[in-house]
Short mmCIF file of C-alpha atoms and ligand atoms in Angstrom, two decimals:
data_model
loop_
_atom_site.label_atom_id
_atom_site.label_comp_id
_atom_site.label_asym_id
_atom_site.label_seq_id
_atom_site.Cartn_x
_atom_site.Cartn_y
_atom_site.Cartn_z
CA UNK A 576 6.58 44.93 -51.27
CA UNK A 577 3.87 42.16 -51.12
CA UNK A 578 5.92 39.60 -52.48
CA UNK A 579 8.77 40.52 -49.97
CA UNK A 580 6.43 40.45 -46.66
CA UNK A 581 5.19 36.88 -48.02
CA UNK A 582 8.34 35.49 -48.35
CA UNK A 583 9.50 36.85 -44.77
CA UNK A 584 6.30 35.42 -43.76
CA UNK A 585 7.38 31.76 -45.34
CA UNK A 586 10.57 32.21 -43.89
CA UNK A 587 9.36 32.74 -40.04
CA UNK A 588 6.76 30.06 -40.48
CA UNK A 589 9.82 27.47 -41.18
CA UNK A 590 12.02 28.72 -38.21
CA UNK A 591 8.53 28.54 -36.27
CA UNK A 592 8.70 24.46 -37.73
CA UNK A 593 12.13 24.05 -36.89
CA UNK A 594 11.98 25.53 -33.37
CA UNK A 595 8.70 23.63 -32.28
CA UNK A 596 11.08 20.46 -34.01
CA UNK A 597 13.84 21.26 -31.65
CA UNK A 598 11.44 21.70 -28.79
CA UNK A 599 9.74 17.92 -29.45
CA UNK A 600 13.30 16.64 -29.95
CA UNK A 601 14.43 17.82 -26.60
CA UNK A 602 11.22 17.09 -24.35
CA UNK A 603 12.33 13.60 -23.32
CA UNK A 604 15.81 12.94 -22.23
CA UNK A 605 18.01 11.18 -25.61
CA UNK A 606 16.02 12.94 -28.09
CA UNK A 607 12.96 10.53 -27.43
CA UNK A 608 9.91 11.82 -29.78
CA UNK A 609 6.38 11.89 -28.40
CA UNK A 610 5.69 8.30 -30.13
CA UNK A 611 8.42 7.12 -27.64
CA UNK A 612 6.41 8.21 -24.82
CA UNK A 613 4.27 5.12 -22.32
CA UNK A 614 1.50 6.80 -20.61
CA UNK A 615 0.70 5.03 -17.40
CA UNK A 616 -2.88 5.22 -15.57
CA UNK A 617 -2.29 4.66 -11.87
CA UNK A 618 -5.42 4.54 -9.61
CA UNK A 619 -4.77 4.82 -6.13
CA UNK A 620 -7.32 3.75 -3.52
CA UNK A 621 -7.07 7.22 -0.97
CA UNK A 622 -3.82 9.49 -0.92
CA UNK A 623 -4.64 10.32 2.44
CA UNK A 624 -3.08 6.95 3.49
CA UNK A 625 0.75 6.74 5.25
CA UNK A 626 1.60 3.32 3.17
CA UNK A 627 0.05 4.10 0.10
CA UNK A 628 1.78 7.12 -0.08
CA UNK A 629 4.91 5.56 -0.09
CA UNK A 630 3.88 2.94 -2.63
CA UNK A 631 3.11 6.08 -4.89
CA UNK A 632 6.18 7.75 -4.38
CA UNK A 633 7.86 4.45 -5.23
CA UNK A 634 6.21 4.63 -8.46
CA UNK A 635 6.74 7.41 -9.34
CA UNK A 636 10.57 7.47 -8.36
CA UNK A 637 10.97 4.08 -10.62
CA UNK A 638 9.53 5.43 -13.58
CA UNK A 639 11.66 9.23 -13.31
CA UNK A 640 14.89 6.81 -12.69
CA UNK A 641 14.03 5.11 -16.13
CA UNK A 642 13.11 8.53 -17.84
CA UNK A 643 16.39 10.17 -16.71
CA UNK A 644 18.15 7.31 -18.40
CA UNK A 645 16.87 8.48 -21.43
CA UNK A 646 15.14 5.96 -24.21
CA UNK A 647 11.56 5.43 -23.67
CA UNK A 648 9.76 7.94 -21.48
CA UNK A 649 6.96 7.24 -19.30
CA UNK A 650 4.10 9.32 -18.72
CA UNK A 651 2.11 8.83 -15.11
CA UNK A 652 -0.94 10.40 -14.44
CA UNK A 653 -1.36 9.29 -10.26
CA UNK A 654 -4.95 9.78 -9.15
CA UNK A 655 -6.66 9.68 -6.27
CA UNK A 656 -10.03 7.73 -5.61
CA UNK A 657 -10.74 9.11 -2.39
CA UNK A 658 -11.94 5.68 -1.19
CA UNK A 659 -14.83 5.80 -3.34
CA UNK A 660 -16.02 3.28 -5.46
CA UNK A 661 -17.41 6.09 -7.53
CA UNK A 662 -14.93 8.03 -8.08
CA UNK A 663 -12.31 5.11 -8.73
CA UNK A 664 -14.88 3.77 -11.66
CA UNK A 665 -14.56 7.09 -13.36
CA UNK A 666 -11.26 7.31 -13.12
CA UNK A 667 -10.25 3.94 -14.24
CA UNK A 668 -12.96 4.52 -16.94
CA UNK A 669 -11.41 7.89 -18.16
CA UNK A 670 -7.81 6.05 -18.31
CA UNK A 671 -9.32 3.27 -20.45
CA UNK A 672 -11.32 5.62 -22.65
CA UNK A 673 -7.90 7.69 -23.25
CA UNK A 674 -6.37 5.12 -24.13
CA UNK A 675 -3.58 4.93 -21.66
CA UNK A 676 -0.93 2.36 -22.86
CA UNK A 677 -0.67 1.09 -19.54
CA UNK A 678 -2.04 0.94 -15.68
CA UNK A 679 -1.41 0.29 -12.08
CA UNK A 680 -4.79 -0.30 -10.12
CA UNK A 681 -5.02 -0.10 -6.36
CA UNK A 682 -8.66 -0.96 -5.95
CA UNK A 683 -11.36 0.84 -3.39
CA UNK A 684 -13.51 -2.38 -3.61
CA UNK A 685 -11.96 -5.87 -3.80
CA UNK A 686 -15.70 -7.69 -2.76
CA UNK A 687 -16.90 -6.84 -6.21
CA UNK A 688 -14.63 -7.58 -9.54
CA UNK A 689 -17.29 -5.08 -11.71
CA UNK A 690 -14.07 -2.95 -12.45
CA UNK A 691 -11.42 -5.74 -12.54
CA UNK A 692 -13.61 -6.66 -15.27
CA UNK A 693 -14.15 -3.30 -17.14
CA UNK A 694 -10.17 -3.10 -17.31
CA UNK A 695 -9.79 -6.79 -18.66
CA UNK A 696 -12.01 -6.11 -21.25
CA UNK A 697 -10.38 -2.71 -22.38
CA UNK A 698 -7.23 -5.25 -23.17
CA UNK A 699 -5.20 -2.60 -21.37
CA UNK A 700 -2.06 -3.80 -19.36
CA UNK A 701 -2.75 -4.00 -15.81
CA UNK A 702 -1.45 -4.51 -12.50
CA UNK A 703 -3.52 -4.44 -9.64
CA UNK A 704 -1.92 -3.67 -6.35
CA UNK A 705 -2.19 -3.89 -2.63
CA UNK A 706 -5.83 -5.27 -2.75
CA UNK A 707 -6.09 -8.63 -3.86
CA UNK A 708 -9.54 -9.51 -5.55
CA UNK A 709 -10.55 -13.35 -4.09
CA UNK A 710 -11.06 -16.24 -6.19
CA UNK A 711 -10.23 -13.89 -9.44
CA UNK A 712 -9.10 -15.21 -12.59
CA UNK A 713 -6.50 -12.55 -14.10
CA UNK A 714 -6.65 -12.23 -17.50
CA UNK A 715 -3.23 -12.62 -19.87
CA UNK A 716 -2.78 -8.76 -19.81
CA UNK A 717 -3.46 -8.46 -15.92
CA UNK A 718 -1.75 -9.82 -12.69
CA UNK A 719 -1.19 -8.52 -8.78
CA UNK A 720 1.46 -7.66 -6.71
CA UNK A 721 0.85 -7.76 -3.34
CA UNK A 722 2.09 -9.36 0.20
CA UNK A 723 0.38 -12.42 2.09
CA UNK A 724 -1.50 -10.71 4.47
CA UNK A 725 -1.94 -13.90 6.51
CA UNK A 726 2.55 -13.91 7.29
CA UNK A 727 1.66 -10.06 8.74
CA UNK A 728 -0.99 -11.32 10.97
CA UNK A 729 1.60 -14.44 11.92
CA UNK A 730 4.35 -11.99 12.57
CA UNK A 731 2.19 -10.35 15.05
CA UNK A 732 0.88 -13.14 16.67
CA UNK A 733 5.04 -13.91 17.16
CA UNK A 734 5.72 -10.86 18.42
CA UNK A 735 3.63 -10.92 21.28
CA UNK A 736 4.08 -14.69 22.08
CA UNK A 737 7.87 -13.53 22.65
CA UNK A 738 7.33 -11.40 25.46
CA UNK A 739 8.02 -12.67 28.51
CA UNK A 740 4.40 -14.66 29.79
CA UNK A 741 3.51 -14.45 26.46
CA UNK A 742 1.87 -11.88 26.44
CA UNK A 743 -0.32 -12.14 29.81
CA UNK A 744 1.07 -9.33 31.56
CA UNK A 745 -1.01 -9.99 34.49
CA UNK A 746 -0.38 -13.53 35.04
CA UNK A 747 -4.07 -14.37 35.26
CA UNK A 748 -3.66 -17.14 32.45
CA UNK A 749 -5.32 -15.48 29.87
CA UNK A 750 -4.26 -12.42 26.89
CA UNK A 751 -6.84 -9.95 27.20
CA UNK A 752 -6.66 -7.61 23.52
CA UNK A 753 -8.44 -4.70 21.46
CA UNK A 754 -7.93 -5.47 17.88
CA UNK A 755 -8.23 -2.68 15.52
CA UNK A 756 -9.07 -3.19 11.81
CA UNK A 757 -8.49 -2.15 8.78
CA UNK A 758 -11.22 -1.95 5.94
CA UNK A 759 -13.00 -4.86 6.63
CA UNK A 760 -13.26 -5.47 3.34
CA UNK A 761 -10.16 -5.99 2.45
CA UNK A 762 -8.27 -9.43 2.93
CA UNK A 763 -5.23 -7.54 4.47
CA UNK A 764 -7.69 -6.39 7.53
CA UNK A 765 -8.97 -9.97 7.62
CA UNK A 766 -6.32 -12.14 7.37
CA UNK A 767 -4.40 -10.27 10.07
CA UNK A 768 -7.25 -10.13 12.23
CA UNK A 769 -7.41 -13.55 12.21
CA UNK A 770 -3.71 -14.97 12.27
CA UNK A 771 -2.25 -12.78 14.75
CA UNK A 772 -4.78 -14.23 17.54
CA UNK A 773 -4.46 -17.55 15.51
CA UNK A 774 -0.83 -17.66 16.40
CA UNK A 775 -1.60 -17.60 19.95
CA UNK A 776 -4.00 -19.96 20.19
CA UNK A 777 -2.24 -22.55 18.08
CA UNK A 778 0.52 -22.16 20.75
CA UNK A 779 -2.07 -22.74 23.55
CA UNK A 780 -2.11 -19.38 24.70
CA UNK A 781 -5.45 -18.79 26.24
CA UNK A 782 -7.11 -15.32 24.71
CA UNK A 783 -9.81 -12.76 25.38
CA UNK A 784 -10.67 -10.25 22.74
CA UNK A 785 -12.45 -7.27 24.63
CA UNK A 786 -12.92 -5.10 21.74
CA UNK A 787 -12.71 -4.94 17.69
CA UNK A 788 -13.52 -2.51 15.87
CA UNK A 789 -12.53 -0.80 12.36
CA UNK A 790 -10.04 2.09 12.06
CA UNK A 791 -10.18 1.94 8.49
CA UNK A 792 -6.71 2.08 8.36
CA UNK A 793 -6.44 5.81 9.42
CA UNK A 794 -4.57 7.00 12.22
CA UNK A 795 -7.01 9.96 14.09
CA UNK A 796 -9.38 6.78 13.62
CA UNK A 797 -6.93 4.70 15.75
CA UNK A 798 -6.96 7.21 18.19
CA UNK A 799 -10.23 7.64 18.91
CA UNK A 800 -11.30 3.99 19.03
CA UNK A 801 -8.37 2.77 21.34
CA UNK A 802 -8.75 5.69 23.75
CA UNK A 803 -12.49 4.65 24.06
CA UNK A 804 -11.49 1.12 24.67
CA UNK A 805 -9.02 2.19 27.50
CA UNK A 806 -11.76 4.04 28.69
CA UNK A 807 -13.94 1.44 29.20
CA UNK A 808 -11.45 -1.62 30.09
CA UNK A 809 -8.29 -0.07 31.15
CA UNK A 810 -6.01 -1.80 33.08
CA UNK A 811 -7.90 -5.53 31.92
CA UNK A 812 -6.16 -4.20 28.38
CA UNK A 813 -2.90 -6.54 27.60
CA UNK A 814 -2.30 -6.55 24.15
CA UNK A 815 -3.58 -3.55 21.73
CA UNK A 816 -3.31 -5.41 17.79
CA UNK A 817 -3.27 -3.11 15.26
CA UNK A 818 -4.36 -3.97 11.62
CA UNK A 819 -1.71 -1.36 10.31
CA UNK A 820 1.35 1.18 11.87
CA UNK A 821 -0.90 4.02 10.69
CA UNK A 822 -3.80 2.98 13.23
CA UNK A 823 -0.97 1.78 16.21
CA UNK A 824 0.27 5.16 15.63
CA UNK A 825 -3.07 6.80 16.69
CA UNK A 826 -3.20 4.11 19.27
CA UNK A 827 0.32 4.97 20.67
CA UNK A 828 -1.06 7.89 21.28
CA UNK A 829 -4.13 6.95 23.44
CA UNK A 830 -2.19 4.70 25.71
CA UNK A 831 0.34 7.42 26.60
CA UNK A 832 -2.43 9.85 27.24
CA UNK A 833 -3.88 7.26 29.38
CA UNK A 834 -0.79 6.99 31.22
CA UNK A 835 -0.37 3.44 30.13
CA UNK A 836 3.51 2.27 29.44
CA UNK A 837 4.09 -0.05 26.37
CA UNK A 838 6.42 -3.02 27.43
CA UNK A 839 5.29 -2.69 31.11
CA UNK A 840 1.65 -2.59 31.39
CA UNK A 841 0.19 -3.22 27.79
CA UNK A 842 1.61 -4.36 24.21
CA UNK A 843 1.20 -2.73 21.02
CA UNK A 844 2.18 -4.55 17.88
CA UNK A 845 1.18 -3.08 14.35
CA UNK A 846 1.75 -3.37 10.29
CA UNK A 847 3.90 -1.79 7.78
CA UNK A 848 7.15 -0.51 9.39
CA UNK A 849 6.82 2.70 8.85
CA UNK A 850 9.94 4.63 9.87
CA UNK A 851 8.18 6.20 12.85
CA UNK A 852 7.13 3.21 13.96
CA UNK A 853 10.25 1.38 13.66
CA UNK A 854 11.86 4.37 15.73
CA UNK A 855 9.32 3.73 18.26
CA UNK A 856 10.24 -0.20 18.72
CA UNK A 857 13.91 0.79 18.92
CA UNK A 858 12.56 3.12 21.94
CA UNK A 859 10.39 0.57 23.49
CA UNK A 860 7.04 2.62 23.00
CA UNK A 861 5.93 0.31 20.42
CA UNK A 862 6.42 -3.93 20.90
CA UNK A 863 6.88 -4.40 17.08
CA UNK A 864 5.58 -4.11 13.56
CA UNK A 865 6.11 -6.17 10.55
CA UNK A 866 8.25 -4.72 7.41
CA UNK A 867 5.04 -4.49 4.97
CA UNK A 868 7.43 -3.90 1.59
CA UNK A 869 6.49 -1.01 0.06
CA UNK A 870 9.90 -0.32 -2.04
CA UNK A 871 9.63 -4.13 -2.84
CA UNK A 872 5.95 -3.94 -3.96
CA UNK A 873 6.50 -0.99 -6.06
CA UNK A 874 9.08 -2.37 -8.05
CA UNK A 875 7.68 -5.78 -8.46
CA UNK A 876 4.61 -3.53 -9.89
CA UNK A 877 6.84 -1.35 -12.18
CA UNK A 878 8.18 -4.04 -13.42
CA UNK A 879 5.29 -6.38 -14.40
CA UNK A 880 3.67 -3.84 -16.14
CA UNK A 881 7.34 -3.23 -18.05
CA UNK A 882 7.16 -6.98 -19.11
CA UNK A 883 3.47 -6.36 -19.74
CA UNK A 884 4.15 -3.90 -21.94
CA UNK A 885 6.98 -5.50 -23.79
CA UNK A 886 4.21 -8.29 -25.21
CA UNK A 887 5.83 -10.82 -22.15
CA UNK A 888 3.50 -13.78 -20.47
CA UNK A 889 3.32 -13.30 -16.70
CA UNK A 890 2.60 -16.46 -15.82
CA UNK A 891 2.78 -16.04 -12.07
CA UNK A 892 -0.79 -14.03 -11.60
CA UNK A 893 -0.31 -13.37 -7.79
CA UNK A 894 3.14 -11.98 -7.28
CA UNK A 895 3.62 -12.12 -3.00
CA UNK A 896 6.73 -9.95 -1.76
CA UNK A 897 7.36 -11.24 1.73
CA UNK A 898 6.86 -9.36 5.32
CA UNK A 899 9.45 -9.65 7.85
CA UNK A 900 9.33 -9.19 11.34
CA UNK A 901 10.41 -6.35 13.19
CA UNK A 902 11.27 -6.08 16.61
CA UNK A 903 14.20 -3.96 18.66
CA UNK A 904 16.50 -6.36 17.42
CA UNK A 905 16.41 -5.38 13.75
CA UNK A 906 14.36 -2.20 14.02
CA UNK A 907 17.31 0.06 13.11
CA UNK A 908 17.63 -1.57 9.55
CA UNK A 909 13.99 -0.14 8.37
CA UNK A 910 14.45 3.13 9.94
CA UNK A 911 14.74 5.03 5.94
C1 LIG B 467 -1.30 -1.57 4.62
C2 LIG B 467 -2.10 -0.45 5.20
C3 LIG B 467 -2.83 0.30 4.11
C4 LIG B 467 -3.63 -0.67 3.26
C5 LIG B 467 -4.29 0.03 2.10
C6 LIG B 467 -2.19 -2.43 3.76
O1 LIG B 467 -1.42 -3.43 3.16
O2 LIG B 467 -0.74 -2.34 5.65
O3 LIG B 467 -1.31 0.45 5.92
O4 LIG B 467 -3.68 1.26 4.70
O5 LIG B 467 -2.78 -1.67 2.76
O6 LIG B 467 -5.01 -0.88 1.32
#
């Protein structure tokens, strides 16, 4: 009786082998095993932003188009750093002590390299994203892939330069504006700052700023800060420049509250194209925005770290995928 129950027992145990066999076999699409699987580290600055979010879903859409084609599967772990240098370290940290075969890093803090530097040194394939580091030399495993913030700020600059009086609504010689940044950290908030008004002036447009301040990207931020500056220069207001579509959204809001009319009384250009936005310029209740490539940027990320994983040089460390302007004429062909 002993001898029977042990050899039923044997017997189980291999269909229990064969089963969790099967079960490994089948867990990537065309029979991939686990050693066929890439795990990916990707560090995202805040979730809670509208563009970023995008990016991400870009990501993540590229990589499940690859796994459903079967072959090599890749594994993403997405995390968010909350805008906190902090939190971001850890993170990047815990992907590096896993040993992640791979990552895409969106970085909190581009004025220090400290954690550029802890993820050259892990030898880890890297792309960085959406914040470029300054003066940085990337190391043969890293690169970026980003856009050159300085066209966005151009494009805006254009934008408002093709309104009729350029811009000077009132005729009184001179563009009165709010600008509202970004991070001021970042080069995207600076750079757009500065060539959006630069545009202007290098046309000998004659400008006033009456207000800056920083939004931080965010749209309730937006809000807030361009309803105070109606509130204390109203009508003087020309030209509202936002540092991103998330922030003009917010800002949108304020001047319709204020009973303001974009295209009659006051301008409102911003970044990114976000479909909402790009709705809004077809209706007239937002002057323009600039197509900030998020599908482009996404891929161009997925597929450095693709060639980054298959051993291959990138010799081009700063990978730029152009803006484009967006006004009513071609607003309709970024509505997604
Ligand atoms: C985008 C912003 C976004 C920021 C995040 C910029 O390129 O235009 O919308 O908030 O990146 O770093």
């Amino acid at each position: 009786m002993k001898k029977l129950l042990s050899i039923l027992l044997a017997v189980l145990m291999v269909f229990a082998l064969v089963g969790c066999g099967k079960k490994d076999d089948n867990s990537g699409n065309g029979g991939s095993t686990s050693s066929d699987t890439v795990k990916i580290g990707v560090a995202i600055y805040q979730f809670d932003d509208n563009f970023m979010t995008l990016y991400r879903q870009n990501i993540q859409k590229y990589f499940d188009d690859l796994n459903a084609k079967g072959g090599t599967q890749y594994e993403l772990t997405i995390v968010d750093g909350a805008n906190d240098v902090a939190t971001q370290t850890e993170q990047v940290n815990t992907f590096i002590s896993q040993g992640v075969d791979a990552m895409i890093v969106n970085l909190v803090q581009t004025s220090s390299p400290a954690l550029a530097k802890a993820v050259e040194d892990s030898g880890i394939p890297t792309v960085f994203i959406n914040r470029e580091i300054a003066d940085y030399q990337y190391g043969p495993k890293t690169c970026y892939v980003g856009a050159d913030a300085r066209d966005s700020g151009t494009y805006q600059g254009q934008i408002i330069y093709d309104q009729p009086n350029h811009g000077d609504l009132n005729g009184d010689g001179v563009v009165k504006y709010i600008m509202i940044m970004g991070d001021p950290e970042n080069s995207d908030a600076k750079f757009r700052t500065e060539y959006s008004i630069k545009y202007l002036t290098d046309n000998n447009v004659a400008v006033e700023c009456l207000y800056q301040e920083t939004g931080m990207w965010d749209q309730a931020k937006g809000q807030e800060l361009v309803a105070s500056a109606l509130n204390s220069f109203g009508d003087d207001i020309e030209v509202v420049f936002c540092n991103n579509d998330g922030m003009a959204l917010g800002a949108a809001q304020s001047i319709s509250a204020a009973g303001r009319k974009v295209g009659e009384d006051i301008y409102l250009v911003g970044v990114d194209a976000l479909t909402e936005c790009c709705e809004m310029v077809k209706a007239g209740t937002m002057t323009g925005t600039v197509l900030n490539d998020d599908m482009g940027q996404a891929t161009a990320a997925c597929e450095s770290v693709l060639k980054l994983l298959a051993g291959e040089e990138i010799t081009q460390k700063v990978n730029y995928v152009p803006y484009v302007m967006v006004t009513t004429a071609n607003a309709d062909q970024y509505i997604k």
